[in-house]
PDB file of C-alpha atoms in Angstrom:
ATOM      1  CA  UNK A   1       0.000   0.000   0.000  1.00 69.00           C
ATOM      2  CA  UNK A   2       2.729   1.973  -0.108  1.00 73.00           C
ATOM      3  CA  UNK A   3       2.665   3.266  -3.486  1.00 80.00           C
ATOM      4  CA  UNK A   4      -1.009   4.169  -3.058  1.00 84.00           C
ATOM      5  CA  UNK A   5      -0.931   8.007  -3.663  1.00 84.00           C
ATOM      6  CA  UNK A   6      -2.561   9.603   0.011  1.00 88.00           C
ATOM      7  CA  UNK A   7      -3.657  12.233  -1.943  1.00 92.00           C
ATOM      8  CA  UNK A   8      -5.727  10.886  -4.289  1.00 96.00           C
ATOM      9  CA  UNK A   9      -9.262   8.810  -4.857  1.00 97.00           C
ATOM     10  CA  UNK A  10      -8.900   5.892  -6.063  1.00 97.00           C
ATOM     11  CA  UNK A  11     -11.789   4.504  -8.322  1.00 97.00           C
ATOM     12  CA  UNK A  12     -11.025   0.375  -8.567  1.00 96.00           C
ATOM     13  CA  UNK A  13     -13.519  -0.422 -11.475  1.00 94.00           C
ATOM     14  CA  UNK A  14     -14.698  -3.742 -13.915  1.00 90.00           C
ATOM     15  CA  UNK A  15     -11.453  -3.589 -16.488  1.00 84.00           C
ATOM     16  CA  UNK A  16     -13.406  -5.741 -18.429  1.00 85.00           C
ATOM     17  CA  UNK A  17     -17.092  -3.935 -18.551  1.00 85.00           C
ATOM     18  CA  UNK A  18     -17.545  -0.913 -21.057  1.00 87.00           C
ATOM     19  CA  UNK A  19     -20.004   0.754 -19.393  1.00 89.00           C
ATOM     20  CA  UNK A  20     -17.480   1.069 -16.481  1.00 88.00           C
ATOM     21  CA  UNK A  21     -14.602   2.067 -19.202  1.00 87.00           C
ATOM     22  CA  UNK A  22     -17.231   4.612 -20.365  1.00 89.00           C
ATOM     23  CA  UNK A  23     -17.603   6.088 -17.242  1.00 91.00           C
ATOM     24  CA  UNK A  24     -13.716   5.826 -16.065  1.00 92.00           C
ATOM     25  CA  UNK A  25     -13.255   8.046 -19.554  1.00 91.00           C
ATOM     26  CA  UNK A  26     -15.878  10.218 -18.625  1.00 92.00           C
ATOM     27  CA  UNK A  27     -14.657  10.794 -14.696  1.00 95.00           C
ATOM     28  CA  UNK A  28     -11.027  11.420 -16.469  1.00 94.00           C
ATOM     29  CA  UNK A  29     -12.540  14.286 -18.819  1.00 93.00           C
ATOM     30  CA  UNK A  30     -14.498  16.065 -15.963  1.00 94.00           C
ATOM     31  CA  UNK A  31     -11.729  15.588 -13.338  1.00 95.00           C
ATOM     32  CA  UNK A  32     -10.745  18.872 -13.523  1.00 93.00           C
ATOM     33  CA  UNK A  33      -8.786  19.102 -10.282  1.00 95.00           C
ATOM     34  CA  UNK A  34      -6.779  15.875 -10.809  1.00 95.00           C
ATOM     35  CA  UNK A  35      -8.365  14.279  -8.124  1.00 96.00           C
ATOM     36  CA  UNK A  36      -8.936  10.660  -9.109  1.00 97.00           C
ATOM     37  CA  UNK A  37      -6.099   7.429  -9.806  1.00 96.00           C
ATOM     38  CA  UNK A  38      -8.019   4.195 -11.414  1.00 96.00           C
ATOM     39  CA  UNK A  39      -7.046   0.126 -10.781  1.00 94.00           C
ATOM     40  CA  UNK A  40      -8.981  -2.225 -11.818  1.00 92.00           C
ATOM     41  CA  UNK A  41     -10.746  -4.531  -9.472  1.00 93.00           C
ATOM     42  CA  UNK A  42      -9.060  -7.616 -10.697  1.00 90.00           C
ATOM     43  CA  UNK A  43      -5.455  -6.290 -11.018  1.00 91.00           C
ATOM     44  CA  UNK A  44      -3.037  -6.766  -8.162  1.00 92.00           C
ATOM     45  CA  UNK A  45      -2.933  -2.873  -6.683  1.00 94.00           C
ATOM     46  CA  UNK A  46      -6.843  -3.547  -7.449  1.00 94.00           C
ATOM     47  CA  UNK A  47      -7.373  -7.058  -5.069  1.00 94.00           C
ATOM     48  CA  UNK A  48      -3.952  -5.320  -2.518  1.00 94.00           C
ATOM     49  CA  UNK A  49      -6.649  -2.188  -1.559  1.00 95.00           C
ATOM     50  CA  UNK A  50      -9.659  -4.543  -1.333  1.00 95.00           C
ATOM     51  CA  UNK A  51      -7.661  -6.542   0.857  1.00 94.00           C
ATOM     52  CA  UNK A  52      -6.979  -3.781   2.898  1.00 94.00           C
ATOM     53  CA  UNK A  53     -10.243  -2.258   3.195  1.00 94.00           C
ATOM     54  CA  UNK A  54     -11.957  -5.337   4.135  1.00 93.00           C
ATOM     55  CA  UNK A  55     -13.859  -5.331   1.067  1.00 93.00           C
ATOM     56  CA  UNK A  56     -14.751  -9.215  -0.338  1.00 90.00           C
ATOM     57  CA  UNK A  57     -13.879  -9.015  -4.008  1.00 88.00           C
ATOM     58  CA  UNK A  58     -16.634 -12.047  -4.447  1.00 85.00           C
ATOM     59  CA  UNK A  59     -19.416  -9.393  -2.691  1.00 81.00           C
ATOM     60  CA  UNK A  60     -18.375  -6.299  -5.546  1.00 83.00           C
ATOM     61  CA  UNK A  61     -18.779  -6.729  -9.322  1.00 79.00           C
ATOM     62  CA  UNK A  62     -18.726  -3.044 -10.120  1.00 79.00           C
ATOM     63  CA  UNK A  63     -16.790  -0.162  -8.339  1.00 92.00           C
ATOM     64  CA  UNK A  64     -15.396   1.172  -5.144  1.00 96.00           C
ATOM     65  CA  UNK A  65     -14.181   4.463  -4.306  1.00 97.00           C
ATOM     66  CA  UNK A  66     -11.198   4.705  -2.128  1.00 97.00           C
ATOM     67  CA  UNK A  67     -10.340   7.643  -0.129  1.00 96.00           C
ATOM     68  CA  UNK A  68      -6.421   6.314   1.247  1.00 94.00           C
ATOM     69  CA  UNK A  69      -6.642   7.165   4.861  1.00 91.00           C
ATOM     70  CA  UNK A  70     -10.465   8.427   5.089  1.00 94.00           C
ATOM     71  CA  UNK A  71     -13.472   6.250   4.104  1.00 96.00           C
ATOM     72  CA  UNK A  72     -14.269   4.014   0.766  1.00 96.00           C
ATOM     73  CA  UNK A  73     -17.354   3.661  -0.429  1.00 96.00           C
ATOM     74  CA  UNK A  74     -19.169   0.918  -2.934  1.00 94.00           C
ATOM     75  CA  UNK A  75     -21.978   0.262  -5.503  1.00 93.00           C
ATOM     76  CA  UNK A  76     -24.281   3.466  -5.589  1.00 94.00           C
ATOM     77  CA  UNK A  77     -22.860   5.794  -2.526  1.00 94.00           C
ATOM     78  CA  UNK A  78     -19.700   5.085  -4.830  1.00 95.00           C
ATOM     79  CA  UNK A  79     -21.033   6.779  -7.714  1.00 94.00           C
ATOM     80  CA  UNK A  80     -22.856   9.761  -5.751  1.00 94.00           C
ATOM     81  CA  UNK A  81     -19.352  10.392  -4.137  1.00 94.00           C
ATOM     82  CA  UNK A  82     -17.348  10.548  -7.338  1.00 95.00           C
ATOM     83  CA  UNK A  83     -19.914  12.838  -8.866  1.00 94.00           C
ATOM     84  CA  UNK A  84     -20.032  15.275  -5.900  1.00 92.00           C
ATOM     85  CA  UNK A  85     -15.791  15.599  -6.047  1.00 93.00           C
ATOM     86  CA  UNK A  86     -16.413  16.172  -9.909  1.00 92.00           C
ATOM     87  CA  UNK A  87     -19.189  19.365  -9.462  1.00 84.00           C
ATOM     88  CA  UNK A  88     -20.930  20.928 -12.426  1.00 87.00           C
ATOM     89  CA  UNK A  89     -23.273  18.636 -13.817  1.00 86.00           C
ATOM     90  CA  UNK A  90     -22.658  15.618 -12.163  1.00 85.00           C
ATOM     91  CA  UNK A  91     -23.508  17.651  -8.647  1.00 81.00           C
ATOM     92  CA  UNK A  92     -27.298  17.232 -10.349  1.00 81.00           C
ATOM     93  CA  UNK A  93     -26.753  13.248  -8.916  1.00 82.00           C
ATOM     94  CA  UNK A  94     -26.365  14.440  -5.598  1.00 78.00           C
ATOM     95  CA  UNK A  95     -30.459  14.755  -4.607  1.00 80.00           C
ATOM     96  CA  UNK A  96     -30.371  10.946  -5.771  1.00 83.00           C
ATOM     97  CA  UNK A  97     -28.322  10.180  -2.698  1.00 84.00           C
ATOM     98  CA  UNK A  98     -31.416  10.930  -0.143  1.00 86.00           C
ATOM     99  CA  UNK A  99     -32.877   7.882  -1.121  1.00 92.00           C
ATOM    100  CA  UNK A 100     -32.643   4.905   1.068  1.00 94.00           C
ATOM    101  CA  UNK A 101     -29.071   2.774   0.390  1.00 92.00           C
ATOM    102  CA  UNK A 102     -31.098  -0.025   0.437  1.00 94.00           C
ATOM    103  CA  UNK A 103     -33.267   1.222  -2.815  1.00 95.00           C
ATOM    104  CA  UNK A 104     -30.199   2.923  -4.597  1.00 94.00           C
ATOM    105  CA  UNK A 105     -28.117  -0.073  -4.620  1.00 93.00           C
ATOM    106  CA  UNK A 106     -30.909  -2.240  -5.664  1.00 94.00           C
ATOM    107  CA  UNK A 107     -31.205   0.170  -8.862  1.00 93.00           C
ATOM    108  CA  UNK A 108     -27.240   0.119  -9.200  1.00 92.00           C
ATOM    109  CA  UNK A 109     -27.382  -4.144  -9.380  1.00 92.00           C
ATOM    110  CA  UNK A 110     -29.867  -4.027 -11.594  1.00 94.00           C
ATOM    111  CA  UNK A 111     -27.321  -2.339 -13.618  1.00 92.00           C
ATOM    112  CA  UNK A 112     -24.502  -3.966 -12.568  1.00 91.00           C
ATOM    113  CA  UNK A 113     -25.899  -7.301 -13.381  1.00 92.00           C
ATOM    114  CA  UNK A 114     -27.181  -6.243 -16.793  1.00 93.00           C
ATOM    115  CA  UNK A 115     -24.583  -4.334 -17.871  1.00 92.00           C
ATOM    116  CA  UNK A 116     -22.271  -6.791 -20.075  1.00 88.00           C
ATOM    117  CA  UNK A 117     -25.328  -7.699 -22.031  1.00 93.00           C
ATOM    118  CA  UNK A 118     -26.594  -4.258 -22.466  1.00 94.00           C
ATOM    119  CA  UNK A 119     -23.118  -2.707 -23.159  1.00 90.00           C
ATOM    120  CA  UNK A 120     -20.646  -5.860 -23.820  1.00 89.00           C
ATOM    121  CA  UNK A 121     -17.641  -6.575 -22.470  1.00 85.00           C
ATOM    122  CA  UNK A 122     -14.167  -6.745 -23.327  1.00 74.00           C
ATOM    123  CA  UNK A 123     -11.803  -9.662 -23.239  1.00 71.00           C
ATOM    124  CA  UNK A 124      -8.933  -7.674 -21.728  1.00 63.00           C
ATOM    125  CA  UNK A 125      -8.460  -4.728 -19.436  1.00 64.00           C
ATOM    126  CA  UNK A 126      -8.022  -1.269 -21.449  1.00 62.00           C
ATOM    127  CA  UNK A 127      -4.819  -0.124 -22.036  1.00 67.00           C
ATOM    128  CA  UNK A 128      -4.900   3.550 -21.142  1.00 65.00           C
ATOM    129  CA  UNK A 129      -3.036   5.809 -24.186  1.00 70.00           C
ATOM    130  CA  UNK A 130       0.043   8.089 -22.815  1.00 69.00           C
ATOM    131  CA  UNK A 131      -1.696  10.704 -21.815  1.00 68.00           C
ATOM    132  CA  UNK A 132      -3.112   8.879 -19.333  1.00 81.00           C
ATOM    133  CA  UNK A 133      -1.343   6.487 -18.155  1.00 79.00           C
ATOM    134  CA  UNK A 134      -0.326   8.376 -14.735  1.00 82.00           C
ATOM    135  CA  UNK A 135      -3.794   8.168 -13.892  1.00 85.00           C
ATOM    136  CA  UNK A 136      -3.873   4.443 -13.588  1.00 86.00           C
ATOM    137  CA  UNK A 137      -1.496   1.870 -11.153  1.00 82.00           C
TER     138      UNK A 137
END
């Protein structure tokens, strides 16, 4: 865990899913204050912070957000946290994170367990071009 930048959030993600590729790109785009580093959840640095959050890689099929040192979050509180850091539009989320946990997260597996047949799937992690390769360990 060392070489876990302190500093940053760090969104572990389905390598493999491109709905979550299409919204790592998008996060990337809006993150205009640099504030977000990407693993997948089946790389090593990925299954190292699960490990050391507690988190059962068998329980999450999807995304975590990792704040090193202050809280991590999963499934839809996940997503409402990574679009409150990003502002502008994405704030507009925020009202959906009133709702019971219990009711969001039943809408985000719906998702989550649709999502390779409704957007496919890849048969490798992505390979992030140059100019963003710092963003991901």
């Amino acid at each position: 865990m060392q070489d876990i930048p302190k500093n940053k959030k760090i969104i572990l993600f389905d390598g493999v899913c491109n709905l979550c590729d299409s919204v790592v790109q998008k996060v990337i785009k809006a993150d205009h204050k640099d504030q977000f580093r990407f693993t997948s959840l089946d790389s090593d640095k990925g299954k190292e912070i699960l490990n050391y959050i507690g988190v059962d890689r068998s329980q999450i099929d999807s995304i975590v957000l990792y704040e090193p040192g202050i809280a991590y979050y999963i499934k839809s509180q996940a997503a409402f946290k990574i679009a409150s850091h990003l502002g502008g539009w994405y704030s507009l989320l925020s009202p959906f994170s009133i709702f019971p946990k219990t009711l969001t997260d039943h809408l985000y597996d719906f998702i989550a367990k649709n999502r390779y047949k409704w957007y496919g799937k890849k048969d490798s992690c992505m390979i992030p071009d140059k100019s963003i390769t710092s963003k991901f360990f």
